[in-house]
Amino acid sequence: MPRLSAGEALRAFGRALGASYERLGMVLVMSIAWYFPAMFAVILGLGLSPMSLPVFVAIVAPLTAAVTYAGNLAVHKEDAGPRDLLRGFGRFWLRAAMLGAVQSVVLVVLALDISLVFTVRATWVMMLSGIWVYLAIFIWSVCVYVYPLMVEQDVGVPTAIRRSALLVLDNPAYTLATVTIAAALFLLGVLPTVLLLLGFRAAGFLMILGLATYAGLNSIFVNCATVRVLKRYNAHRMSERERLEEELAEGREEA
């Protein structure tokens, strides 16, 4: 079974751009629905408020699952509207909140590691900092797959995390390209607002990128990327519209 190349990730991004353009209105709705609660959690975090983690776990993580659910419908050529966001929020709330809690714990641990590197100059700490870099990249890679995999296969949190880790390990080049694209989208979408909150007023001119497109475009892309890699194992789902298109294509070939 040949491994997927980095070029496959670029093609998945191209398909995501096309699907996003076809559903530009829904992309806008998805982005706005996610953006403001996420920025509220960021503002609380920048202010060192202990409420930032509960807001992320109870609201932002389930919203991420809801947006991922809508993006998954779009990737499978199904209709996706505002009602589907609400349906996804309710359907995946508990699993997404659990996943958000796991992500929060990991984030806190990594943050403590960073602070330790800057405060303790021991050799063993510097060695651990190198391990931390690779661990952070691996965790970010798992996070790219975990929400769309949970939605695509309708599985629980432990299963989604385990399978996401296996996808990362078994598809290194494809995953690296996918994570790089996802990170670029994240920086373009979220960094301008974070810089604005930190006092860089010029960044406010680029806020529209995140406000209008980030969450929706990113959701469609990570779903495209995840579905593509799952096809390698024949572990993806097929919508009724996809089955119909496949049957029609087979009928044309036979004719």
GROMACS .gro file of C-alpha atoms in nm:
model
  255
    1MET     CA    1   0.000   0.000   0.000
    2PRO     CA    2   0.190   0.313  -0.119
    3ARG     CA    3   0.216   0.606   0.119
    4LEU     CA    4   0.060   0.938   0.025
    5SER     CA    5   0.294   1.211  -0.094
    6ALA     CA    6   0.310   1.577   0.002
    7GLY     CA    7   0.159   1.656  -0.337
    8GLU     CA    8  -0.161   1.479  -0.229
    9ALA     CA    9  -0.196   1.730   0.055
   10LEU     CA   10  -0.164   2.018  -0.191
   11ARG     CA   11  -0.433   1.861  -0.409
   12ALA     CA   12  -0.655   1.826  -0.102
   13PHE     CA   13  -0.605   2.197  -0.038
   14GLY     CA   14  -0.703   2.272  -0.397
   15ARG     CA   15  -1.023   2.070  -0.356
   16ALA     CA   16  -1.092   2.256  -0.031
   17LEU     CA   17  -1.056   2.592  -0.206
   18GLY     CA   18  -1.304   2.482  -0.473
   19ALA     CA   19  -1.554   2.349  -0.219
   20SER     CA   20  -1.519   2.664  -0.008
   21TYR     CA   21  -1.584   2.887  -0.308
   22GLU     CA   22  -1.899   2.690  -0.393
   23ARG     CA   23  -2.021   2.732  -0.033
   24LEU     CA   24  -1.885   3.079   0.041
   25GLY     CA   25  -2.190   3.183   0.240
   26MET     CA   26  -2.168   2.880   0.466
   27VAL     CA   27  -1.792   2.930   0.506
   28LEU     CA   28  -1.867   3.281   0.634
   29VAL     CA   29  -2.129   3.149   0.879
   30MET     CA   30  -1.895   2.875   1.003
   31SER     CA   31  -1.608   3.119   1.050
   32ILE     CA   32  -1.808   3.378   1.241
   33ALA     CA   33  -1.973   3.114   1.461
   34TRP     CA   34  -1.630   2.986   1.566
   35TYR     CA   35  -1.428   3.307   1.561
   36PHE     CA   36  -1.587   3.523   1.829
   37PRO     CA   37  -1.607   3.257   2.105
   38ALA     CA   38  -1.249   3.152   2.022
   39MET     CA   39  -1.124   3.511   2.043
   40PHE     CA   40  -1.309   3.554   2.372
   41ALA     CA   41  -1.120   3.254   2.509
   42VAL     CA   42  -0.794   3.403   2.378
   43ILE     CA   43  -0.867   3.738   2.545
   44LEU     CA   44  -0.932   3.560   2.874
   45GLY     CA   45  -0.610   3.363   2.828
   46LEU     CA   46  -0.405   3.676   2.757
   47GLY     CA   47  -0.549   3.824   3.073
   48LEU     CA   48  -0.446   3.509   3.264
   49SER     CA   49  -0.808   3.448   3.358
   50PRO     CA   50  -0.878   3.096   3.489
   51MET     CA   51  -1.206   3.107   3.292
   52SER     CA   52  -1.023   3.074   2.960
   53LEU     CA   53  -0.991   2.694   2.989
   54PRO     CA   54  -1.360   2.632   3.082
   55VAL     CA   55  -1.469   2.853   2.793
   56PHE     CA   56  -1.244   2.656   2.557
   57VAL     CA   57  -1.362   2.318   2.686
   58ALA     CA   58  -1.736   2.393   2.705
   59ILE     CA   59  -1.780   2.623   2.405
   60VAL     CA   60  -1.484   2.651   2.167
   61ALA     CA   61  -1.403   2.279   2.140
   62PRO     CA   62  -1.768   2.179   2.074
   63LEU     CA   63  -1.794   2.464   1.822
   64THR     CA   64  -1.483   2.330   1.653
   65ALA     CA   65  -1.654   1.991   1.629
   66ALA     CA   66  -1.971   2.157   1.496
   67VAL     CA   67  -1.778   2.346   1.229
   68THR     CA   68  -1.589   2.026   1.144
   69TYR     CA   69  -1.920   1.844   1.111
   70ALA     CA   70  -2.051   2.105   0.866
   71GLY     CA   71  -1.723   2.090   0.675
   72ASN     CA   72  -1.747   1.712   0.659
   73LEU     CA   73  -2.093   1.737   0.502
   74ALA     CA   74  -1.956   1.977   0.242
   75VAL     CA   75  -1.665   1.747   0.159
   76HIS     CA   76  -1.907   1.457   0.107
   77LYS     CA   77  -2.120   1.677  -0.124
   78GLU     CA   78  -2.409   1.692   0.121
   79ASP     CA   79  -2.608   2.005   0.205
   80ALA     CA   80  -2.468   2.200   0.500
   81GLY     CA   81  -2.645   2.494   0.662
   82PRO     CA   82  -2.670   2.680   0.994
   83ARG     CA   83  -2.899   2.409   1.132
   84ASP     CA   84  -2.624   2.156   1.076
   85LEU     CA   85  -2.392   2.366   1.293
   86LEU     CA   86  -2.646   2.345   1.576
   87ARG     CA   87  -2.695   1.973   1.511
   88GLY     CA   88  -2.320   1.912   1.518
   89PHE     CA   89  -2.278   2.118   1.835
   90GLY     CA   90  -2.534   1.908   2.020
   91ARG     CA   91  -2.435   1.574   1.871
   92PHE     CA   92  -2.063   1.606   1.948
   93TRP     CA   93  -2.074   1.833   2.254
   94LEU     CA   94  -1.973   1.573   2.515
   95ARG     CA   95  -1.699   1.414   2.304
   96ALA     CA   96  -1.566   1.753   2.194
   97ALA     CA   97  -1.565   1.883   2.552
   98MET     CA   98  -1.369   1.575   2.661
   99LEU     CA   99  -1.128   1.629   2.373
  100GLY     CA  100  -1.096   1.996   2.464
  101ALA     CA  101  -1.014   1.899   2.822
  102VAL     CA  102  -0.739   1.666   2.700
  103GLN     CA  103  -0.602   1.940   2.475
  104SER     CA  104  -0.609   2.187   2.765
  105VAL     CA  105  -0.410   1.955   2.990
  106VAL     CA  106  -0.153   1.898   2.715
  107LEU     CA  107  -0.131   2.273   2.651
  108VAL     CA  108  -0.072   2.348   3.019
  109VAL     CA  109   0.198   2.081   3.042
  110LEU     CA  110   0.374   2.216   2.731
  111ALA     CA  111   0.348   2.572   2.865
  112LEU     CA  112   0.511   2.461   3.190
  113ASP     CA  113   0.787   2.298   2.987
  114ILE     CA  114   0.848   2.625   2.803
  115SER     CA  115   0.866   2.824   3.124
  116LEU     CA  116   1.106   2.566   3.269
  117VAL     CA  117   1.339   2.605   2.970
  118PHE     CA  118   1.360   2.982   3.022
  119THR     CA  119   1.399   2.970   3.400
  120VAL     CA  120   1.632   2.673   3.451
  121ARG     CA  121   1.964   2.662   3.263
  122ALA     CA  122   2.056   2.305   3.346
  123THR     CA  123   2.182   2.078   3.069
  124TRP     CA  124   1.910   1.819   3.121
  125VAL     CA  125   1.644   2.089   3.081
  126MET     CA  126   1.797   2.200   2.750
  127MET     CA  127   1.790   1.839   2.630
  128LEU     CA  128   1.426   1.811   2.728
  129SER     CA  129   1.352   2.130   2.532
  130GLY     CA  130   1.458   1.952   2.212
  131ILE     CA  131   1.226   1.664   2.291
  132TRP     CA  132   0.951   1.917   2.359
  133VAL     CA  133   0.984   2.062   2.009
  134TYR     CA  134   0.929   1.725   1.841
  135LEU     CA  135   0.651   1.640   2.085
  136ALA     CA  136   0.474   1.970   2.014
  137ILE     CA  137   0.492   1.905   1.637
  138PHE     CA  138   0.353   1.555   1.685
  139ILE     CA  139   0.069   1.679   1.907
  140TRP     CA  140  -0.021   1.953   1.659
  141SER     CA  141  -0.026   1.691   1.382
  142VAL     CA  142  -0.260   1.468   1.583
  143CYS     CA  143  -0.490   1.765   1.651
  144VAL     CA  144  -0.520   1.833   1.277
  145TYR     CA  145  -0.669   1.486   1.222
  146VAL     CA  146  -0.853   1.424   1.546
  147TYR     CA  147  -1.168   1.638   1.503
  148PRO     CA  148  -1.241   1.538   1.141
  149LEU     CA  149  -1.165   1.173   1.220
  150MET     CA  150  -1.402   1.180   1.518
  151VAL     CA  151  -1.674   1.325   1.294
  152GLU     CA  152  -1.600   1.111   0.985
  153GLN     CA  153  -1.603   0.779   1.173
  154ASP     CA  154  -1.833   0.888   1.460
  155VAL     CA  155  -1.597   0.749   1.726
  156GLY     CA  156  -1.508   0.841   2.083
  157VAL     CA  157  -1.218   1.052   2.203
  158PRO     CA  158  -0.965   0.774   2.287
  159THR     CA  159  -1.027   0.602   1.953
  160ALA     CA  160  -1.002   0.930   1.760
  161ILE     CA  161  -0.673   1.021   1.930
  162ARG     CA  162  -0.524   0.674   1.878
  163ARG     CA  163  -0.622   0.655   1.512
  164SER     CA  164  -0.503   1.010   1.449
  165ALA     CA  165  -0.163   0.924   1.595
  166LEU     CA  166  -0.144   0.616   1.371
  167LEU     CA  167  -0.229   0.827   1.065
  168VAL     CA  168   0.050   1.069   1.155
  169LEU     CA  169   0.306   0.793   1.198
  170ASP     CA  170   0.206   0.602   0.885
  171ASN     CA  171   0.186   0.904   0.652
  172PRO     CA  172   0.477   1.134   0.747
  173ALA     CA  173   0.527   1.330   0.423
  174TYR     CA  174   0.155   1.378   0.362
  175THR     CA  175   0.099   1.474   0.725
  176LEU     CA  176   0.387   1.723   0.726
  177ALA     CA  177   0.245   1.901   0.422
  178THR     CA  178  -0.107   1.894   0.566
  179VAL     CA  179   0.008   2.032   0.901
  180THR     CA  180   0.212   2.304   0.729
  181ILE     CA  181  -0.093   2.419   0.530
  182ALA     CA  182  -0.313   2.406   0.841
  183ALA     CA  183  -0.056   2.608   1.037
  184ALA     CA  184  -0.038   2.869   0.759
  185LEU     CA  185  -0.417   2.901   0.759
  186PHE     CA  186  -0.411   2.933   1.138
  187LEU     CA  187  -0.152   3.211   1.127
  188LEU     CA  188  -0.336   3.400   0.852
  189GLY     CA  189  -0.668   3.361   1.030
  190VAL     CA  190  -0.589   3.409   1.397
  191LEU     CA  191  -0.251   3.582   1.430
  192PRO     CA  192  -0.371   3.927   1.311
  193THR     CA  193  -0.631   3.940   1.588
  194VAL     CA  194  -0.385   3.819   1.851
  195LEU     CA  195  -0.135   4.086   1.741
  196LEU     CA  196  -0.410   4.347   1.757
  197LEU     CA  197  -0.495   4.243   2.111
  198LEU     CA  198  -0.126   4.273   2.200
  199GLY     CA  199  -0.118   4.632   2.075
  200PHE     CA  200  -0.014   4.602   1.708
  201ARG     CA  201  -0.290   4.813   1.555
  202ALA     CA  202  -0.175   4.764   1.196
  203ALA     CA  203  -0.269   4.396   1.224
  204GLY     CA  204  -0.633   4.499   1.252
  205PHE     CA  205  -0.649   4.550   0.875
  206LEU     CA  206  -0.597   4.175   0.827
  207MET     CA  207  -0.860   4.065   1.081
  208ILE     CA  208  -1.111   4.014   0.801
  209LEU     CA  209  -0.910   3.709   0.685
  210GLY     CA  210  -0.984   3.523   1.004
  211LEU     CA  211  -1.328   3.667   1.062
  212ALA     CA  212  -1.457   3.577   0.717
  213THR     CA  213  -1.275   3.263   0.611
  214TYR     CA  214  -1.047   3.091   0.862
  215ALA     CA  215  -1.261   2.838   1.047
  216GLY     CA  216  -1.478   2.749   0.748
  217LEU     CA  217  -1.193   2.712   0.499
  218ASN     CA  218  -0.973   2.527   0.749
  219SER     CA  219  -1.255   2.289   0.841
  220ILE     CA  220  -1.318   2.197   0.478
  221PHE     CA  221  -0.945   2.153   0.419
  222VAL     CA  222  -0.875   1.926   0.719
  223ASN     CA  223  -1.181   1.720   0.628
  224CYS     CA  224  -1.056   1.687   0.269
  225ALA     CA  225  -0.712   1.586   0.396
  226THR     CA  226  -0.848   1.337   0.650
  227VAL     CA  227  -1.096   1.176   0.413
  228ARG     CA  228  -0.820   1.142   0.152
  229VAL     CA  229  -0.586   0.962   0.390
  230LEU     CA  230  -0.867   0.740   0.521
  231LYS     CA  231  -0.941   0.630   0.165
  232ARG     CA  232  -0.598   0.469   0.168
  233TYR     CA  233  -0.731   0.226   0.430
  234ASN     CA  234  -1.085   0.211   0.291
  235ALA     CA  235  -1.198   0.357   0.623
  236HIS     CA  236  -1.392   0.660   0.496
  237ARG     CA  237  -1.768   0.697   0.473
  238MET     CA  238  -1.962   0.762   0.153
  239SER     CA  239  -2.270   0.980   0.129
  240GLU     CA  240  -2.569   0.883  -0.082
  241ARG     CA  241  -2.474   1.146  -0.338
  242GLU     CA  242  -2.120   1.006  -0.365
  243ARG     CA  243  -2.255   0.652  -0.408
  244LEU     CA  244  -2.491   0.772  -0.679
  245GLU     CA  245  -2.210   0.952  -0.864
  246GLU     CA  246  -1.991   0.639  -0.838
  247GLU     CA  247  -2.269   0.418  -0.975
  248LEU     CA  248  -2.332   0.658  -1.264
  249ALA     CA  249  -1.960   0.670  -1.343
  250GLU     CA  250  -1.941   0.289  -1.345
  251GLY     CA  251  -2.248   0.279  -1.571
  252ARG     CA  252  -2.085   0.516  -1.819
  253GLU     CA  253  -1.768   0.305  -1.823
  254GLU     CA  254  -1.966  -0.014  -1.890
  255ALA     CA  255  -2.158   0.158  -2.170
   0.00000   0.00000   0.00000
